[in-house]
Coordinates of C-alpha atoms in Angstrom, one line a residue:
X1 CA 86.9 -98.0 12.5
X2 CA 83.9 -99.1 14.5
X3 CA 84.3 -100.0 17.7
X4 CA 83.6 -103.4 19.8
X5 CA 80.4 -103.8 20.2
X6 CA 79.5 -105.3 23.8
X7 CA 75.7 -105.8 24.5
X8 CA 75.2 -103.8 28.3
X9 CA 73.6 -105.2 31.5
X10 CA 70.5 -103.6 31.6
X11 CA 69.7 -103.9 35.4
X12 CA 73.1 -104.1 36.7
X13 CA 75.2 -103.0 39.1
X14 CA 72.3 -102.8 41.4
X15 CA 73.4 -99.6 42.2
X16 CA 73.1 -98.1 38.7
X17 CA 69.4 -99.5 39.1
X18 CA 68.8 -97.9 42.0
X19 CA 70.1 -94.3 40.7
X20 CA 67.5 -94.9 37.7
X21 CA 64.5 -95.6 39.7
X22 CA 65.3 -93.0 42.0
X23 CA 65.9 -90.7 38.7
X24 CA 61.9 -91.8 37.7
X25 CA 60.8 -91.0 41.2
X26 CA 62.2 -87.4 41.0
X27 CA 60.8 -87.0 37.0
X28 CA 57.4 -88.5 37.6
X29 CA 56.8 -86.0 40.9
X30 CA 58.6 -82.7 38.9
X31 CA 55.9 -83.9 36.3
X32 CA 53.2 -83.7 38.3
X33 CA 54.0 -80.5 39.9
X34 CA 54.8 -79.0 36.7
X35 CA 51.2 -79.5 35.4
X36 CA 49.5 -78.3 38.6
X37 CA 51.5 -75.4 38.4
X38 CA 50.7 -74.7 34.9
X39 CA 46.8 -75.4 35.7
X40 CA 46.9 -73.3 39.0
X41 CA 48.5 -70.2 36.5
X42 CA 45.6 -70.3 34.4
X43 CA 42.9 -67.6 34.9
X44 CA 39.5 -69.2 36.0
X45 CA 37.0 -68.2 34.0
X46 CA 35.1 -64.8 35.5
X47 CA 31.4 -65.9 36.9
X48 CA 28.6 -64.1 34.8
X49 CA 27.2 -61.3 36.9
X50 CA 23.0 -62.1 37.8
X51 CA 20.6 -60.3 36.2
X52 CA 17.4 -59.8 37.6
X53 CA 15.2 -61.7 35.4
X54 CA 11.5 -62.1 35.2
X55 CA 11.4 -65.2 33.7
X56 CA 9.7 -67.9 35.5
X57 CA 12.5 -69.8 37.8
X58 CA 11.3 -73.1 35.9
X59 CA 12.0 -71.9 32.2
X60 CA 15.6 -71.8 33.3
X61 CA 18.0 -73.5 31.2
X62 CA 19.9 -76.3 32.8
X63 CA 23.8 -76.2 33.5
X64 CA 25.8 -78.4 30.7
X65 CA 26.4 -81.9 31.5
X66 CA 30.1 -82.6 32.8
X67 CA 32.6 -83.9 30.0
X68 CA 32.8 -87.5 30.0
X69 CA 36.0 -89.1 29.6
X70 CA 36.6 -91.6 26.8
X71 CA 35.7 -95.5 28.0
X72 CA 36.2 -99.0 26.3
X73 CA 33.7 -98.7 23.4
X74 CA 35.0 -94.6 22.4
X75 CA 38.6 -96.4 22.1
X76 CA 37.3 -98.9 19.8
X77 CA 35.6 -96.8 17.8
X78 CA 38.2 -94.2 17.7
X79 CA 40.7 -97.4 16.4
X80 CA 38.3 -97.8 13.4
X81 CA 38.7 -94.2 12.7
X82 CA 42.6 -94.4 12.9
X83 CA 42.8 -97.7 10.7
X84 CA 39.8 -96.6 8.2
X85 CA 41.2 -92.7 7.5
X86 CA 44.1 -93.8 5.0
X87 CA 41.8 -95.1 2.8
X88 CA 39.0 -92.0 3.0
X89 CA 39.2 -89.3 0.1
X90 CA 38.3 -86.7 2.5
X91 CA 41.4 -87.3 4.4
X92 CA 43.4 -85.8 1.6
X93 CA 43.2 -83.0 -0.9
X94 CA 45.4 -81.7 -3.4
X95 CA 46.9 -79.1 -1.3
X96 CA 47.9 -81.4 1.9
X97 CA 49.5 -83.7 -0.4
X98 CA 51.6 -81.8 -2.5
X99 CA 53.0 -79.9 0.7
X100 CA 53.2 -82.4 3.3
X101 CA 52.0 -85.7 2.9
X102 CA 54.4 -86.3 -0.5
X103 CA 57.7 -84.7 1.5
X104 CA 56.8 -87.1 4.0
X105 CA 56.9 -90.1 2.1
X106 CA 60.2 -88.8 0.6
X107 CA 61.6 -88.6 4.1
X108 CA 60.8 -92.0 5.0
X109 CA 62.2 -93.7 1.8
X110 CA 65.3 -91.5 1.8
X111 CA 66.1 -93.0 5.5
X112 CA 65.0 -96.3 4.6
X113 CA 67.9 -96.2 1.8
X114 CA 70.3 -94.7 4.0
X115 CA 69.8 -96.7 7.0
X116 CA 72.7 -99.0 7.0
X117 CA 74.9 -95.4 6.6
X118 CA 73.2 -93.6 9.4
X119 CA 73.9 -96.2 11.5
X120 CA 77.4 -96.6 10.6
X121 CA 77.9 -92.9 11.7
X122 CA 77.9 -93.5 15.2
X123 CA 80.4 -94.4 17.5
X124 CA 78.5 -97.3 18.1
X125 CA 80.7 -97.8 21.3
X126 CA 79.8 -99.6 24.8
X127 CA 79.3 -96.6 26.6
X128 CA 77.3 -94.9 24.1
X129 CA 75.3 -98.1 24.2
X130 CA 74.3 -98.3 27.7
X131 CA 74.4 -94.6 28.1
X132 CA 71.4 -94.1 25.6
X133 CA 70.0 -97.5 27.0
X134 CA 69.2 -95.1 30.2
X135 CA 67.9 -92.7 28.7
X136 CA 65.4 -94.6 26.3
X137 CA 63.8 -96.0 29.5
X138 CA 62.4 -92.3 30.1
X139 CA 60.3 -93.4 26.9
X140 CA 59.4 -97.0 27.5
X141 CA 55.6 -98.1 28.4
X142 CA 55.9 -98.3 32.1
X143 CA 57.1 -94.9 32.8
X144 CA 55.3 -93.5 30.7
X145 CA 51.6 -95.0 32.0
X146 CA 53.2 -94.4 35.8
X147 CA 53.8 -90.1 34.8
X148 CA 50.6 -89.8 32.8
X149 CA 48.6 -92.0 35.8
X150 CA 50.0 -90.2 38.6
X151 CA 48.9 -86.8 36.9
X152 CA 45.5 -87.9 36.4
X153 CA 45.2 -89.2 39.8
X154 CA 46.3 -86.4 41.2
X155 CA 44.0 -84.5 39.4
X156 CA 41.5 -86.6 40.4
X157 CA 42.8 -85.7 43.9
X158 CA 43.0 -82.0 44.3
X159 CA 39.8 -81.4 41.7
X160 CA 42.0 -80.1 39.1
X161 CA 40.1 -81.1 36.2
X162 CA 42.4 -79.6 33.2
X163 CA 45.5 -82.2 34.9
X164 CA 42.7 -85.1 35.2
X165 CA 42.2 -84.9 31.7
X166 CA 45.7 -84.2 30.5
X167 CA 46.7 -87.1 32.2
X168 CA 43.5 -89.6 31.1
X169 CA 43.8 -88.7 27.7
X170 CA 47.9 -89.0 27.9
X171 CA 46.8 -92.9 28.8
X172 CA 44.3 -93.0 26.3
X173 CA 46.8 -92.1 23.8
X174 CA 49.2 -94.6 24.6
X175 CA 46.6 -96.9 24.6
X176 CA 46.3 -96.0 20.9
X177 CA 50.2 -95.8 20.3
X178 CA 50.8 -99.7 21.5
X179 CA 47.7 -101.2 19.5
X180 CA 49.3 -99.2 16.4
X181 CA 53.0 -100.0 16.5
X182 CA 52.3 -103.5 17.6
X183 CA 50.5 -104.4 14.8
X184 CA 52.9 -102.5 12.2
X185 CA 55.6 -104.4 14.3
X186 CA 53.8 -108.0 13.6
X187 CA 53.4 -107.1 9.6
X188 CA 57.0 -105.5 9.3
X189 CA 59.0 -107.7 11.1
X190 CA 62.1 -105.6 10.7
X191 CA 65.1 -106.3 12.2
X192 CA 66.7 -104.4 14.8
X193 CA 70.6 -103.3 14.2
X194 CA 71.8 -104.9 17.8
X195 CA 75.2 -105.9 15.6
X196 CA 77.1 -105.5 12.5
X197 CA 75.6 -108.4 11.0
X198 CA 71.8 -107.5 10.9
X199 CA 69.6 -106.4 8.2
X200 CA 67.9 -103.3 7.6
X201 CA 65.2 -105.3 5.6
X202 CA 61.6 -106.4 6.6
X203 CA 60.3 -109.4 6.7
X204 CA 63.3 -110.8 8.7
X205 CA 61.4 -112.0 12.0
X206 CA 62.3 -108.8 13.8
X207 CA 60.3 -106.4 15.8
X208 CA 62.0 -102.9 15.0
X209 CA 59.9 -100.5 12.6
X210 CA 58.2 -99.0 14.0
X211 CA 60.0 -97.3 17.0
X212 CA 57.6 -97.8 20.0
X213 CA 59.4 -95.4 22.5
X214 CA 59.3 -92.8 19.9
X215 CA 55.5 -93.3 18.7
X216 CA 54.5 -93.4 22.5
X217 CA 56.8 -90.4 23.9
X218 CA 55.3 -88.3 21.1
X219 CA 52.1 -89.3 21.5
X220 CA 52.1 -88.6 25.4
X221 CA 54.3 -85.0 24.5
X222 CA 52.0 -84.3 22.1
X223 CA 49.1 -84.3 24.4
X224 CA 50.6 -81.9 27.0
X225 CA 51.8 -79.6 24.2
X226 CA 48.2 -79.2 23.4
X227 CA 46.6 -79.2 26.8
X228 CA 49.1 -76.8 28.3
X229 CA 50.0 -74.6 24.8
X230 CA 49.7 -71.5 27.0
X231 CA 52.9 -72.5 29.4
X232 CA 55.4 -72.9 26.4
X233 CA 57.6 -74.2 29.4
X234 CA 55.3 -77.3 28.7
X235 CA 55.7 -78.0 25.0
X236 CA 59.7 -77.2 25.0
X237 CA 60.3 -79.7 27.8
X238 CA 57.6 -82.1 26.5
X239 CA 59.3 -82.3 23.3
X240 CA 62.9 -82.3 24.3
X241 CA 62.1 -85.5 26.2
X242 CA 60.1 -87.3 23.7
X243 CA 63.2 -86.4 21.1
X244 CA 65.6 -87.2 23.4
X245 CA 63.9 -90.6 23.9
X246 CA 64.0 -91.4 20.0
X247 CA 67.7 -90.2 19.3
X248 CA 68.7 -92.4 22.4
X249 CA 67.1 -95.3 20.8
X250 CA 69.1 -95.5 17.5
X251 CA 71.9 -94.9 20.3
X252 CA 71.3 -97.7 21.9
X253 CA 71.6 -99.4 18.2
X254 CA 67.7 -100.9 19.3
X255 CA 66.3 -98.9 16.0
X256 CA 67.0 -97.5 12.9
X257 CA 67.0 -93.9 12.1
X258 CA 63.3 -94.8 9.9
X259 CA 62.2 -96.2 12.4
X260 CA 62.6 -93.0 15.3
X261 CA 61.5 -90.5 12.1
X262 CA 57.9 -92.8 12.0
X263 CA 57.9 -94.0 15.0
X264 CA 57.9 -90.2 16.3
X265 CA 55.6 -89.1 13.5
X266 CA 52.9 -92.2 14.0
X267 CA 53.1 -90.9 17.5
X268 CA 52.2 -86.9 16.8
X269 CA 49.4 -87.8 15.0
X270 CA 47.8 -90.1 17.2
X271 CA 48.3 -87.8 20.3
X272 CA 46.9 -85.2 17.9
X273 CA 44.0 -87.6 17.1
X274 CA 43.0 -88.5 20.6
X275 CA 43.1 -84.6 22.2
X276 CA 41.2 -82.8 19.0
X277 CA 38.4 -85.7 19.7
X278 CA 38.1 -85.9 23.1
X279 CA 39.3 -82.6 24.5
X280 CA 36.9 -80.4 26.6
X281 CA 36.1 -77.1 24.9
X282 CA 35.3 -75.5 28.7
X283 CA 38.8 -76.2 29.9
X284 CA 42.2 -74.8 28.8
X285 CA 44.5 -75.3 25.7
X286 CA 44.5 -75.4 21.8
X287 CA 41.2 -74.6 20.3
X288 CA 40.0 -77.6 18.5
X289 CA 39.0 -77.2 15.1
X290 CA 36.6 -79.4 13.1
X291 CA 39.1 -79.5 10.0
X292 CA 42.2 -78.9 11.5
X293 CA 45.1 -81.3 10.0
X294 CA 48.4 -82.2 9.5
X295 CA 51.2 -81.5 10.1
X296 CA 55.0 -82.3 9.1
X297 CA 56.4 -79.1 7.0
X298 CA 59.5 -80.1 5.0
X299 CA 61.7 -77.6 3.1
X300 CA 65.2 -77.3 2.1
X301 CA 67.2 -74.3 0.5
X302 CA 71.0 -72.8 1.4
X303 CA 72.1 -76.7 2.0
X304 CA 70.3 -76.4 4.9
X305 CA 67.5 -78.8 5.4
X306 CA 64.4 -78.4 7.8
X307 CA 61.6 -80.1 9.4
X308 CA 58.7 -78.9 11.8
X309 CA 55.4 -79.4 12.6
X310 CA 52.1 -76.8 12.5
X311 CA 50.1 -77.6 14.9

């Protein structure tokens, strides 16, 4: 038997509000210092010793120009890559496909068929409504830009430059994550299961495949995963938020379990994407290969099913 559903007050009693924003205050500035004292634990690298060299002083080579930071026209280009690559041979090959890309697709259509049934597992009670309501706002746009801005500023600040870019690139990856998911969210048009009554179909005038909070809290987790790879402290917590975020949205009965599994997945690759392109070699975290790929591992054996990622 499933419960009443009663849609909650998002922004009331003020005081609930206040506990929230007070809640983001206290996660944004742990945040912050979590990355600066990640960076601050990470062995400069050792100054070369001088030689004594009798080369003339002017056949000295120059020092490296500084990493730039990706602007308006990298982003554009960088969305022509994301949009083109599905249709480029050399994004695939026999063995990625048998082992990854395939079990992906079986995923996805095996929770698009069973939607309506996950769904129907939950309590799908008022408190579990609002409660995962909360929680999702960890993952929406706004919080997320104000935690990945604040560490980039305060990067900017203290001259760290391993948080700068963590945090810059964070942005630039949700910058990716929205112009994604808001165009699959204008073609789908899937509706969202706020009551009994609605359809897990497309085409319906909805705006629910795929899940936004998920794509961007991946995207964004992704990104300090890789930057700070050395601190597993990072990657845990990053991760356990950003999947915290998704299960709280099919909680809050604002998406569908397909939805959260691509939502999530759109959002690992992209976050992927952005720091293997613009990440800079002469600072810390996961080496970036020139054919390094995907991705989603799938098995099952024992009745046990499993899914993780090789980064």
């Amino acid at each position: 038997m499933r419960n009443e559903f009663v849609t909650p007050r998002l922004y009331s009693p003020a005081m609930n509000s206040a506990r929230f924003f007070r809640g983001m205050a206290c996660l944004l500035a742990l945040q912050c210092a979590f990355v600066l004292i990640a960076s601050a634990q990470t062995p400069p690298a050792q100054p070369q010793t001088e030689e004594p060299s009798t080369a003339p002083a002017s056949t000295a080579s120059p020092s490296p120009a500084p990493h730039k930071l990706p602007l308006a026209r990298a982003f554009v280009r960088d969305e022509w890559k994301i949009w083109s690559s599905p249709f480029k041979r050399d994004s695939y090959s026999a063995h990625g496909v048998k082992k990854y890309v395939l079990p992906f697709a079986l995923i996805s259509v095996a929770l698009l068929a069973t939607d309506r049934k996950t769904a129907d597992l939950l309590p799908n009670s008022s408190d579990q409504t609002l409660w995962s309501t909360r929680v999702s706002r960890l993952g929406g746009a706004y919080t997320l830009t104000g935690i990945s801005g604040a560490v980039f500023l305060v990067g900017k600040a203290t001259g760290n430059h391993h948080a700068s870019e963590t945090g810059w690139l964070s942005l630039y990856a949700l910058g990716h994550t929205q112009a994604v998911v808001q165009v699959l969210k204008f073609a789908t048009q899937r509706e969202r299961p706020i009551s009994d009554e609605s359809h897990s179909g497309f085409f319906r005038g909805g705006d629910s495949f795929p899940s936004g909070h998920a794509a961007s809290s991946f995207a964004i987790a992704t990104v300090f995963a890789y930057e700070y790879r050395d601190h597993i402290a990072v990657p845990i917590t990053a991760y356990t938020l950003a999947s915290l975020v998704s299960i709280s949205r099919m909680g809050a009965r604002r998406h569908w379990a397909s939805d959260v599994f691509v939502g999530g997945s759109l959002g690992f690759l992209l976050g992927r994407f952005v720091y293997k392109t613009h990440h800079d070699p002469n600072l810390p975290g996961s080496p970036v290969g020139t054919r390094s790929r995907l991705i989603p591992v799938f098995g099952y054996g024992g009745g046990t099913a499993m899914l993780e990622w090789r980064l």
